[in-house]
mmCIF file with all atom_site columns, C-alpha atoms and ligand atoms in Angstrom:
data_model
loop_
_atom_site.group_PDB
_atom_site.id
_atom_site.type_symbol
_atom_site.label_atom_id
_atom_site.label_alt_id
_atom_site.label_comp_id
_atom_site.label_asym_id
_atom_site.label_entity_id
_atom_site.label_seq_id
_atom_site.pdbx_PDB_ins_code
_atom_site.Cartn_x
_atom_site.Cartn_y
_atom_site.Cartn_z
_atom_site.occupancy
_atom_site.B_iso_or_equiv
_atom_site.pdbx_formal_charge
_atom_site.auth_seq_id
_atom_site.auth_comp_id
_atom_site.auth_asym_id
_atom_site.auth_atom_id
_atom_site.pdbx_PDB_model_num
ATOM   1   C CA . MET J 1 1   ? -7.770  12.979  2.730   1.00 96.00 ? 1   MET J CA 1
ATOM   2   C CA . GLU J 1 2   ? -6.260  15.704  4.852   1.00 97.00 ? 2   GLU J CA 1
ATOM   3   C CA . GLN J 1 3   ? -3.644  18.284  3.917   1.00 97.00 ? 3   GLN J CA 1
ATOM   4   C CA . SER J 1 4   ? -0.839  19.003  6.335   1.00 96.00 ? 4   SER J CA 1
ATOM   5   C CA . THR J 1 5   ? 2.786   20.059  6.503   1.00 95.00 ? 5   THR J CA 1
ATOM   6   C CA . TRP J 1 6   ? 5.854   18.233  7.748   1.00 94.00 ? 6   TRP J CA 1
ATOM   7   C CA . GLU J 1 7   ? 6.140   20.579  10.723  1.00 93.00 ? 7   GLU J CA 1
ATOM   8   C CA . ALA J 1 8   ? 2.567   19.967  11.836  1.00 95.00 ? 8   ALA J CA 1
ATOM   9   C CA . LEU J 1 9   ? 2.936   16.177  11.946  1.00 97.00 ? 9   LEU J CA 1
ATOM   10  C CA . PRO J 1 10  ? 3.425   14.091  15.101  1.00 97.00 ? 10  PRO J CA 1
ATOM   11  C CA . PRO J 1 11  ? 7.012   12.852  15.703  1.00 97.00 ? 11  PRO J CA 1
ATOM   12  C CA . GLU J 1 12  ? 6.472   9.293   14.374  1.00 96.00 ? 12  GLU J CA 1
ATOM   13  C CA . HIS J 1 13  ? 5.168   10.659  11.061  1.00 98.00 ? 13  HIS J CA 1
ATOM   14  C CA . ARG J 1 14  ? 8.041   13.151  10.774  1.00 98.00 ? 14  ARG J CA 1
ATOM   15  C CA . GLU J 1 15  ? 10.461  10.305  11.408  1.00 98.00 ? 15  GLU J CA 1
ATOM   16  C CA . GLY J 1 16  ? 8.697   8.128   8.825   1.00 98.00 ? 16  GLY J CA 1
ATOM   17  C CA . LEU J 1 17  ? 9.014   10.846  6.204   1.00 98.00 ? 17  LEU J CA 1
ATOM   18  C CA . ARG J 1 18  ? 12.648  11.356  7.114   1.00 98.00 ? 18  ARG J CA 1
ATOM   19  C CA . ARG J 1 19  ? 13.249  7.646   6.513   1.00 98.00 ? 19  ARG J CA 1
ATOM   20  C CA . ALA J 1 20  ? 11.439  7.847   3.177   1.00 98.00 ? 20  ALA J CA 1
ATOM   21  C CA . VAL J 1 21  ? 13.581  10.815  2.118   1.00 98.00 ? 21  VAL J CA 1
ATOM   22  C CA . GLU J 1 22  ? 16.681  8.876   3.136   1.00 98.00 ? 22  GLU J CA 1
ATOM   23  C CA . ALA J 1 23  ? 15.521  5.787   1.232   1.00 98.00 ? 23  ALA J CA 1
ATOM   24  C CA . ARG J 1 24  ? 14.854  7.844   -1.882  1.00 98.00 ? 24  ARG J CA 1
ATOM   25  C CA . GLU J 1 25  ? 18.600  8.473   -2.226  1.00 98.00 ? 25  GLU J CA 1
ATOM   26  C CA . GLY J 1 26  ? 19.038  4.846   -3.250  1.00 98.00 ? 26  GLY J CA 1
ATOM   27  C CA . ALA J 1 27  ? 16.453  4.853   -6.042  1.00 98.00 ? 27  ALA J CA 1
ATOM   28  C CA . TYR J 1 28  ? 17.543  3.182   -9.287  1.00 98.00 ? 28  TYR J CA 1
ATOM   29  C CA . VAL J 1 29  ? 15.814  5.390   -11.866 1.00 98.00 ? 29  VAL J CA 1
ATOM   30  C CA . PRO J 1 30  ? 17.943  5.585   -15.040 1.00 98.00 ? 30  PRO J CA 1
ATOM   31  C CA . TYR J 1 31  ? 14.818  5.795   -17.234 1.00 98.00 ? 31  TYR J CA 1
ATOM   32  C CA . SER J 1 32  ? 12.313  8.060   -15.508 1.00 98.00 ? 32  SER J CA 1
ATOM   33  C CA . HIS J 1 33  ? 14.797  9.939   -13.316 1.00 98.00 ? 33  HIS J CA 1
ATOM   34  C CA . PHE J 1 34  ? 11.874  10.114  -10.902 1.00 98.00 ? 34  PHE J CA 1
ATOM   35  C CA . ALA J 1 35  ? 13.130  8.932   -7.538  1.00 98.00 ? 35  ALA J CA 1
ATOM   36  C CA . VAL J 1 36  ? 10.598  7.849   -4.926  1.00 98.00 ? 36  VAL J CA 1
ATOM   37  C CA . GLY J 1 37  ? 11.306  6.844   -1.350  1.00 98.00 ? 37  GLY J CA 1
ATOM   38  C CA . ALA J 1 38  ? 9.075   4.915   1.005   1.00 99.00 ? 38  ALA J CA 1
ATOM   39  C CA . ALA J 1 39  ? 9.162   3.638   4.555   1.00 98.00 ? 39  ALA J CA 1
ATOM   40  C CA . VAL J 1 40  ? 6.770   1.376   6.401   1.00 98.00 ? 40  VAL J CA 1
ATOM   41  C CA . ARG J 1 41  ? 6.498   1.649   10.181  1.00 98.00 ? 41  ARG J CA 1
ATOM   42  C CA . THR J 1 42  ? 5.832   -1.587  12.041  1.00 98.00 ? 42  THR J CA 1
ATOM   43  C CA . GLY J 1 43  ? 4.382   -2.471  15.419  1.00 97.00 ? 43  GLY J CA 1
ATOM   44  C CA . SER J 1 44  ? 7.845   -2.796  16.911  1.00 94.00 ? 44  SER J CA 1
ATOM   45  C CA . GLY J 1 45  ? 8.581   0.805   15.927  1.00 95.00 ? 45  GLY J CA 1
ATOM   46  C CA . ALA J 1 46  ? 10.929  -0.232  13.114  1.00 97.00 ? 46  ALA J CA 1
ATOM   47  C CA . TYR J 1 47  ? 10.962  1.577   9.784   1.00 98.00 ? 47  TYR J CA 1
ATOM   48  C CA . VAL J 1 48  ? 11.572  -0.575  6.696   1.00 98.00 ? 48  VAL J CA 1
ATOM   49  C CA . GLN J 1 49  ? 12.718  1.457   3.719   1.00 98.00 ? 49  GLN J CA 1
ATOM   50  C CA . GLY J 1 50  ? 12.165  1.082   -0.003  1.00 98.00 ? 50  GLY J CA 1
ATOM   51  C CA . PHE J 1 51  ? 12.800  2.968   -3.231  1.00 99.00 ? 51  PHE J CA 1
ATOM   52  C CA . ASN J 1 52  ? 11.798  2.477   -6.829  1.00 98.00 ? 52  ASN J CA 1
ATOM   53  C CA . ILE J 1 53  ? 13.900  0.127   -8.930  1.00 98.00 ? 53  ILE J CA 1
ATOM   54  C CA . GLU J 1 54  ? 13.539  0.409   -12.703 1.00 98.00 ? 54  GLU J CA 1
ATOM   55  C CA . ASN J 1 55  ? 14.413  -1.952  -15.521 1.00 98.00 ? 55  ASN J CA 1
ATOM   56  C CA . ALA J 1 56  ? 15.420  -1.653  -19.179 1.00 98.00 ? 56  ALA J CA 1
ATOM   57  C CA . ALA J 1 57  ? 12.293  -3.729  -19.785 1.00 98.00 ? 57  ALA J CA 1
ATOM   58  C CA . TYR J 1 58  ? 10.229  -0.818  -18.490 1.00 98.00 ? 58  TYR J CA 1
ATOM   59  C CA . PRO J 1 59  ? 7.136   -2.610  -17.162 1.00 98.00 ? 59  PRO J CA 1
ATOM   60  C CA . LEU J 1 60  ? 9.283   -4.623  -14.763 1.00 98.00 ? 60  LEU J CA 1
ATOM   61  C CA . SER J 1 61  ? 10.077  -1.466  -12.796 1.00 98.00 ? 61  SER J CA 1
ATOM   62  C CA . MET J 1 62  ? 8.953   -1.633  -9.189  1.00 98.00 ? 62  MET J CA 1
ATOM   63  C CA . CYS J 1 63  ? 7.553   1.209   -7.094  1.00 98.00 ? 63  CYS J CA 1
ATOM   64  C CA . ALA J 1 64  ? 9.069   2.333   -3.817  1.00 99.00 ? 64  ALA J CA 1
ATOM   65  C CA . GLU J 1 65  ? 5.919   1.428   -1.892  1.00 98.00 ? 65  GLU J CA 1
ATOM   66  C CA . ARG J 1 66  ? 5.927   -2.203  -2.956  1.00 98.00 ? 66  ARG J CA 1
ATOM   67  C CA . VAL J 1 67  ? 9.656   -2.576  -2.404  1.00 98.00 ? 67  VAL J CA 1
ATOM   68  C CA . ALA J 1 68  ? 9.188   -1.357  1.177   1.00 98.00 ? 68  ALA J CA 1
ATOM   69  C CA . LEU J 1 69  ? 6.112   -3.501  1.874   1.00 98.00 ? 69  LEU J CA 1
ATOM   70  C CA . TYR J 1 70  ? 7.498   -6.683  0.317   1.00 98.00 ? 70  TYR J CA 1
ATOM   71  C CA . ARG J 1 71  ? 10.856  -6.182  1.944   1.00 98.00 ? 71  ARG J CA 1
ATOM   72  C CA . ALA J 1 72  ? 9.209   -5.755  5.326   1.00 98.00 ? 72  ALA J CA 1
ATOM   73  C CA . TYR J 1 73  ? 7.014   -8.802  4.766   1.00 98.00 ? 73  TYR J CA 1
ATOM   74  C CA . ALA J 1 74  ? 10.002  -10.877 3.680   1.00 98.00 ? 74  ALA J CA 1
ATOM   75  C CA . GLU J 1 75  ? 11.820  -9.833  6.831   1.00 97.00 ? 75  GLU J CA 1
ATOM   76  C CA . GLY J 1 76  ? 8.952   -11.276 8.868   1.00 97.00 ? 76  GLY J CA 1
ATOM   77  C CA . GLU J 1 77  ? 7.030   -8.081  9.631   1.00 97.00 ? 77  GLU J CA 1
ATOM   78  C CA . ARG J 1 78  ? 3.257   -8.524  9.719   1.00 97.00 ? 78  ARG J CA 1
ATOM   79  C CA . ASP J 1 79  ? 2.118   -5.614  11.854  1.00 98.00 ? 79  ASP J CA 1
ATOM   80  C CA . PHE J 1 80  ? 2.153   -2.587  9.559   1.00 98.00 ? 80  PHE J CA 1
ATOM   81  C CA . ARG J 1 81  ? 1.250   0.709   11.201  1.00 98.00 ? 81  ARG J CA 1
ATOM   82  C CA . ALA J 1 82  ? 1.943   3.438   8.616   1.00 98.00 ? 82  ALA J CA 1
ATOM   83  C CA . LEU J 1 83  ? 3.392   3.942   5.148   1.00 98.00 ? 83  LEU J CA 1
ATOM   84  C CA . TYR J 1 84  ? 5.362   7.028   4.134   1.00 98.00 ? 84  TYR J CA 1
ATOM   85  C CA . VAL J 1 85  ? 6.018   8.055   0.535   1.00 98.00 ? 85  VAL J CA 1
ATOM   86  C CA . VAL J 1 86  ? 8.167   10.940  -0.700  1.00 98.00 ? 86  VAL J CA 1
ATOM   87  C CA . ALA J 1 87  ? 9.046   12.265  -4.148  1.00 98.00 ? 87  ALA J CA 1
ATOM   88  C CA . ASP J 1 88  ? 10.269  15.529  -5.640  1.00 98.00 ? 88  ASP J CA 1
ATOM   89  C CA . ALA J 1 89  ? 6.990   16.415  -7.288  1.00 98.00 ? 89  ALA J CA 1
ATOM   90  C CA . PRO J 1 90  ? 4.553   19.324  -7.597  1.00 97.00 ? 90  PRO J CA 1
ATOM   91  C CA . ARG J 1 91  ? 2.151   17.570  -5.254  1.00 97.00 ? 91  ARG J CA 1
ATOM   92  C CA . PRO J 1 92  ? 2.460   14.611  -2.861  1.00 98.00 ? 92  PRO J CA 1
ATOM   93  C CA . VAL J 1 93  ? 2.556   11.647  -5.247  1.00 96.00 ? 93  VAL J CA 1
ATOM   94  C CA . PRO J 1 94  ? -0.549  9.417   -5.345  1.00 98.00 ? 94  PRO J CA 1
ATOM   95  C CA . PRO J 1 95  ? 0.474   5.744   -5.144  1.00 98.00 ? 95  PRO J CA 1
ATOM   96  C CA . CYS J 1 96  ? -0.254  3.752   -8.303  1.00 98.00 ? 96  CYS J CA 1
ATOM   97  C CA . GLY J 1 97  ? -3.121  1.302   -8.446  1.00 98.00 ? 97  GLY J CA 1
ATOM   98  C CA . ALA J 1 98  ? -0.905  -1.749  -8.093  1.00 98.00 ? 98  ALA J CA 1
ATOM   99  C CA . CYS J 1 99  ? 0.634   -0.420  -4.892  1.00 98.00 ? 99  CYS J CA 1
ATOM   100 C CA . ARG J 1 100 ? -2.820  0.372   -3.499  1.00 98.00 ? 100 ARG J CA 1
ATOM   101 C CA . GLN J 1 101 ? -3.857  -3.229  -4.097  1.00 98.00 ? 101 GLN J CA 1
ATOM   102 C CA . VAL J 1 102 ? -0.764  -4.494  -2.264  1.00 98.00 ? 102 VAL J CA 1
ATOM   103 C CA . MET J 1 103 ? -1.434  -2.115  0.649   1.00 98.00 ? 103 MET J CA 1
ATOM   104 C CA . ALA J 1 104 ? -5.030  -3.395  0.804   1.00 98.00 ? 104 ALA J CA 1
ATOM   105 C CA . GLU J 1 105 ? -3.778  -6.990  0.945   1.00 98.00 ? 105 GLU J CA 1
ATOM   106 C CA . LEU J 1 106 ? -1.135  -6.575  3.633   1.00 98.00 ? 106 LEU J CA 1
ATOM   107 C CA . CYS J 1 107 ? -2.143  -3.569  5.737   1.00 98.00 ? 107 CYS J CA 1
ATOM   108 C CA . PRO J 1 108 ? -5.107  -2.723  7.964   1.00 98.00 ? 108 PRO J CA 1
ATOM   109 C CA . PRO J 1 109 ? -7.801  -0.679  6.180   1.00 98.00 ? 109 PRO J CA 1
ATOM   110 C CA . THR J 1 110 ? -7.487  2.252   8.558   1.00 98.00 ? 110 THR J CA 1
ATOM   111 C CA . MET J 1 111 ? -3.688  2.355   8.390   1.00 98.00 ? 111 MET J CA 1
ATOM   112 C CA . PRO J 1 112 ? -2.406  5.874   7.713   1.00 98.00 ? 112 PRO J CA 1
ATOM   113 C CA . VAL J 1 113 ? -0.630  6.511   4.426   1.00 98.00 ? 113 VAL J CA 1
ATOM   114 C CA . ILE J 1 114 ? 1.403   9.701   4.505   1.00 98.00 ? 114 ILE J CA 1
ATOM   115 C CA . LEU J 1 115 ? 2.297   11.222  1.146   1.00 98.00 ? 115 LEU J CA 1
ATOM   116 C CA . ALA J 1 116 ? 4.718   14.131  0.870   1.00 98.00 ? 116 ALA J CA 1
ATOM   117 C CA . ASN J 1 117 ? 6.872   16.067  -1.527  1.00 98.00 ? 117 ASN J CA 1
ATOM   118 C CA . LEU J 1 118 ? 10.188  17.778  -0.925  1.00 97.00 ? 118 LEU J CA 1
ATOM   119 C CA . ARG J 1 119 ? 8.465   21.160  -0.617  1.00 96.00 ? 119 ARG J CA 1
ATOM   120 C CA . GLY J 1 120 ? 7.015   19.987  2.661   1.00 95.00 ? 120 GLY J CA 1
ATOM   121 C CA . GLU J 1 121 ? 3.463   19.472  1.453   1.00 97.00 ? 121 GLU J CA 1
ATOM   122 C CA . VAL J 1 122 ? 1.744   16.475  3.050   1.00 98.00 ? 122 VAL J CA 1
ATOM   123 C CA . LEU J 1 123 ? -1.428  14.514  2.404   1.00 98.00 ? 123 LEU J CA 1
ATOM   124 C CA . LEU J 1 124 ? -2.737  12.185  5.094   1.00 98.00 ? 124 LEU J CA 1
ATOM   125 C CA . THR J 1 125 ? -4.892  9.359   3.845   1.00 98.00 ? 125 THR J CA 1
ATOM   126 C CA . THR J 1 126 ? -5.609  5.699   4.602   1.00 98.00 ? 126 THR J CA 1
ATOM   127 C CA . VAL J 1 127 ? -5.438  2.365   2.819   1.00 98.00 ? 127 VAL J CA 1
ATOM   128 C CA . GLU J 1 128 ? -9.225  2.100   2.498   1.00 98.00 ? 128 GLU J CA 1
ATOM   129 C CA . GLU J 1 129 ? -9.564  5.653   1.291   1.00 98.00 ? 129 GLU J CA 1
ATOM   130 C CA . LEU J 1 130 ? -7.013  4.975   -1.443  1.00 98.00 ? 130 LEU J CA 1
ATOM   131 C CA . LEU J 1 131 ? -8.713  1.775   -2.602  1.00 98.00 ? 131 LEU J CA 1
ATOM   132 C CA . PRO J 1 132 ? -12.332 1.132   -1.656  1.00 97.00 ? 132 PRO J CA 1
ATOM   133 C CA . PHE J 1 133 ? -14.054 -2.057  -2.870  1.00 96.00 ? 133 PHE J CA 1
ATOM   134 C CA . PHE J 1 134 ? -10.807 -3.850  -3.611  1.00 96.00 ? 134 PHE J CA 1
ATOM   135 C CA . PHE J 1 135 ? -10.333 -7.422  -4.727  1.00 95.00 ? 135 PHE J CA 1
ATOM   136 C CA . ALA J 1 136 ? -9.767  -9.179  -1.405  1.00 94.00 ? 136 ALA J CA 1
ATOM   137 C CA . PRO J 1 137 ? -8.644  -12.634 -0.248  1.00 93.00 ? 137 PRO J CA 1
ATOM   138 C CA . ASP J 1 138 ? -12.227 -13.764 0.395   1.00 93.00 ? 138 ASP J CA 1
ATOM   139 C CA . ASP J 1 139 ? -13.157 -12.993 -3.184  1.00 94.00 ? 139 ASP J CA 1
ATOM   140 C CA . LEU J 1 140 ? -11.242 -16.114 -4.157  1.00 95.00 ? 140 LEU J CA 1
ATOM   141 C CA . LEU J 1 141 ? -13.607 -18.283 -2.149  1.00 91.00 ? 141 LEU J CA 1
ATOM   142 C CA . ARG J 1 142 ? -16.665 -20.067 -3.396  1.00 82.00 ? 142 ARG J CA 1
ATOM   143 C CA . GLN J 1 143 ? -20.082 -19.552 -1.810  1.00 76.00 ? 143 GLN J CA 1
ATOM   144 C CA . GLY J 1 144 ? -20.066 -20.816 1.766   1.00 75.00 ? 144 GLY J CA 1
ATOM   145 C CA . GLU J 1 145 ? -16.316 -20.776 2.114   1.00 74.00 ? 145 GLU J CA 1
ATOM   146 C CA . ARG J 1 146 ? -15.998 -17.198 3.342   1.00 64.00 ? 146 ARG J CA 1
ATOM   147 C CA . GLY J 1 147 ? -13.618 -16.744 6.224   1.00 59.00 ? 147 GLY J CA 1
ATOM   148 C CA . ALA J 1 148 ? -12.057 -20.150 5.698   1.00 57.00 ? 148 ALA J CA 1
ATOM   149 C CA . LEU J 1 149 ? -8.941  -18.820 3.991   1.00 55.00 ? 149 LEU J CA 1
ATOM   150 C CA . LEU J 1 150 ? -8.070  -16.027 6.386   1.00 55.00 ? 150 LEU J CA 1
ATOM   151 C CA . GLY J 1 151 ? -8.779  -15.099 9.948   1.00 53.00 ? 151 GLY J CA 1
ATOM   152 C CA . SER J 1 152 ? -5.700  -16.540 11.599  1.00 47.00 ? 152 SER J CA 1
ATOM   153 C CA . GLY J 1 153 ? -3.292  -13.681 11.215  1.00 47.00 ? 153 GLY J CA 1
ATOM   154 C CA . GLU J 1 154 ? -2.669  -13.977 7.510   1.00 52.00 ? 154 GLU J CA 1
ATOM   155 C CA . GLY J 1 155 ? -2.854  -10.882 5.388   1.00 55.00 ? 155 GLY J CA 1
ATOM   156 C CA . ASN J 1 156 ? -4.895  -8.172  7.007   1.00 59.00 ? 156 ASN J CA 1
ATOM   157 C CA . GLY J 1 157 ? -7.458  -10.665 8.285   1.00 50.00 ? 157 GLY J CA 1
ATOM   158 C CA . ARG J 1 158 ? -10.431 -9.261  6.458   1.00 53.00 ? 158 ARG J CA 1
ATOM   159 C CA . GLY J 1 159 ? -12.464 -9.844  3.415   1.00 48.00 ? 159 GLY J CA 1
ATOM   160 C CA . PRO J 1 160 ? -15.352 -8.010  1.828   1.00 45.00 ? 160 PRO J CA 1
ATOM   161 C CA . SER J 1 161 ? -17.888 -9.565  4.205   1.00 43.00 ? 161 SER J CA 1
ATOM   162 C CA . SER J 1 162 ? -16.120 -8.578  7.433   1.00 43.00 ? 162 SER J CA 1
ATOM   163 C CA . GLU J 1 163 ? -16.452 -4.812  7.127   1.00 45.00 ? 163 GLU J CA 1
ATOM   164 C CA . GLY J 1 164 ? -20.053 -4.656  8.245   1.00 42.00 ? 164 GLY J CA 1
ATOM   165 C CA . GLY J 1 165 ? -23.017 -5.467  6.102   1.00 44.00 ? 165 GLY J CA 1
ATOM   166 C CA . GLU J 1 166 ? -23.257 -8.331  3.706   1.00 50.00 ? 166 GLU J CA 1
ATOM   167 C CA . VAL J 1 167 ? -22.846 -7.258  0.125   1.00 53.00 ? 167 VAL J CA 1
ATOM   168 C CA . GLN J 1 168 ? -25.571 -8.616  -2.129  1.00 53.00 ? 168 GLN J CA 1
ATOM   169 C CA . PHE J 1 169 ? -24.297 -9.938  -5.407  1.00 52.00 ? 169 PHE J CA 1
ATOM   170 C CA . PRO J 1 170 ? -26.485 -10.597 -8.401  1.00 49.00 ? 170 PRO J CA 1
ATOM   171 C CA . GLU J 1 171 ? -27.202 -14.267 -8.949  1.00 47.00 ? 171 GLU J CA 1
ATOM   172 C CA . THR J 1 172 ? -25.573 -15.878 -11.922 1.00 40.00 ? 172 THR J CA 1
ATOM   173 C CA . GLY J 1 173 ? -27.287 -18.771 -13.642 1.00 35.00 ? 173 GLY J CA 1
ATOM   174 C CA . ALA J 1 174 ? -25.549 -21.361 -11.501 1.00 35.00 ? 174 ALA J CA 1
ATOM   175 C CA . GLY J 1 175 ? -25.946 -19.492 -8.223  1.00 32.00 ? 175 GLY J CA 1
ATOM   176 C CA . SER J 1 176 ? -22.225 -18.768 -8.152  1.00 35.00 ? 176 SER J CA 1
ATOM   177 C CA . ARG J 1 177 ? -20.706 -15.317 -7.815  1.00 35.00 ? 177 ARG J CA 1
ATOM   178 C CA . GLY J 1 178 ? -18.170 -15.613 -10.527 1.00 34.00 ? 178 GLY J CA 1
ATOM   179 C CA . GLY J 1 179 ? -18.034 -16.822 -14.023 1.00 34.00 ? 179 GLY J CA 1
ATOM   180 C CA . GLY J 1 180 ? -15.540 -19.432 -14.999 1.00 34.00 ? 180 GLY J CA 1
ATOM   181 C CA . ARG J 1 181 ? -15.686 -21.538 -11.847 1.00 36.00 ? 181 ARG J CA 1
ATOM   182 C CA . GLU J 1 182 ? -18.621 -23.688 -12.785 1.00 37.00 ? 182 GLU J CA 1
ATOM   183 C CA . GLY J 1 183 ? -17.538 -27.188 -13.501 1.00 36.00 ? 183 GLY J CA 1
ATOM   184 C CA . GLU J 1 184 ? -14.738 -27.113 -10.972 1.00 38.00 ? 184 GLU J CA 1
ATOM   185 C CA . ALA J 1 185 ? -14.980 -29.848 -8.394  1.00 37.00 ? 185 ALA J CA 1
HETATM 186 N N1 . THU Z 2 .   ? 6.705   5.390   -8.703  1.00 59.49 ? 1   THU Z N1 1
HETATM 187 C C1 . THU Z 2 .   ? 6.832   4.976   -7.413  1.00 59.49 ? 1   THU Z C1 1
HETATM 188 O O1 . THU Z 2 .   ? 7.842   4.367   -7.035  1.00 59.49 ? 1   THU Z O1 1
HETATM 189 N N2 . THU Z 2 .   ? 5.821   5.241   -6.554  1.00 59.49 ? 1   THU Z N2 1
HETATM 190 C C2 . THU Z 2 .   ? 4.717   5.986   -6.869  1.00 59.49 ? 1   THU Z C2 1
HETATM 191 O O2 . THU Z 2 .   ? 3.866   6.201   -6.027  1.00 59.49 ? 1   THU Z O2 1
HETATM 192 C C3 . THU Z 2 .   ? 4.551   6.514   -8.239  1.00 59.49 ? 1   THU Z C3 1
HETATM 193 C C4 . THU Z 2 .   ? 5.531   6.039   -9.230  1.00 59.49 ? 1   THU Z C4 1
HETATM 194 C C5 . THU Z 2 .   ? 7.829   5.157   -9.625  1.00 59.49 ? 1   THU Z C5 1
HETATM 195 C C6 . THU Z 2 .   ? 7.622   4.132   -10.671 1.00 59.49 ? 1   THU Z C6 1
HETATM 196 C C7 . THU Z 2 .   ? 8.644   4.564   -11.695 1.00 59.49 ? 1   THU Z C7 1
HETATM 197 O O3 . THU Z 2 .   ? 9.918   4.032   -11.325 1.00 59.49 ? 1   THU Z O3 1
HETATM 198 C C8 . THU Z 2 .   ? 8.708   6.066   -11.546 1.00 59.49 ? 1   THU Z C8 1
HETATM 199 O O4 . THU Z 2 .   ? 8.125   6.360   -10.291 1.00 59.49 ? 1   THU Z O4 1
HETATM 200 C C9 . THU Z 2 .   ? 7.978   6.823   -12.622 1.00 59.49 ? 1   THU Z C9 1
HETATM 201 O O5 . THU Z 2 .   ? 6.703   6.330   -12.802 1.00 59.49 ? 1   THU Z O5 1
#
């Protein structure tokens, strides 16, 4: 994690933060009054914007980061290059755990995540730094099935076994990694 300032950033990051600030204006935050803006930059150089959208049933509220990522994905974007997040807060706002999990699913591990506040303070981090050892697509596979689900351009194309070094899991009684799957065909 690296501290920076808006002025010190390269032009594409300054533009990304500008888009996030712009997006933030649309936030629907009647309950928290805490507006967050996000923008995801894609391989084509497009910026897809998002903001948080709250709900009277509070837990249904959706963060700016996920709105931006899901919107971009729904629009057909698959090549995510950077995510920008802005709020009016004492420090650049750390994305919530749910958003980190979604970033880990859809974005490359080394993808920059740029967090900023309206005072101009910036933190530069990455998807993998925000969420190491995450629950990944390959974790859904049974023994011997690794790599079968992904690897053809879906998701970020990686699972826990593709980042160098096989992870050793303790044996369960049935030689399976997880509980609860024994007995399935
Ligand atoms: N929120 C975001 O949109 N992104 C973050 O990174 C942190 C929190 C939203 C969720 C909720 O609408 C409001 O901020 C207060 O938690």
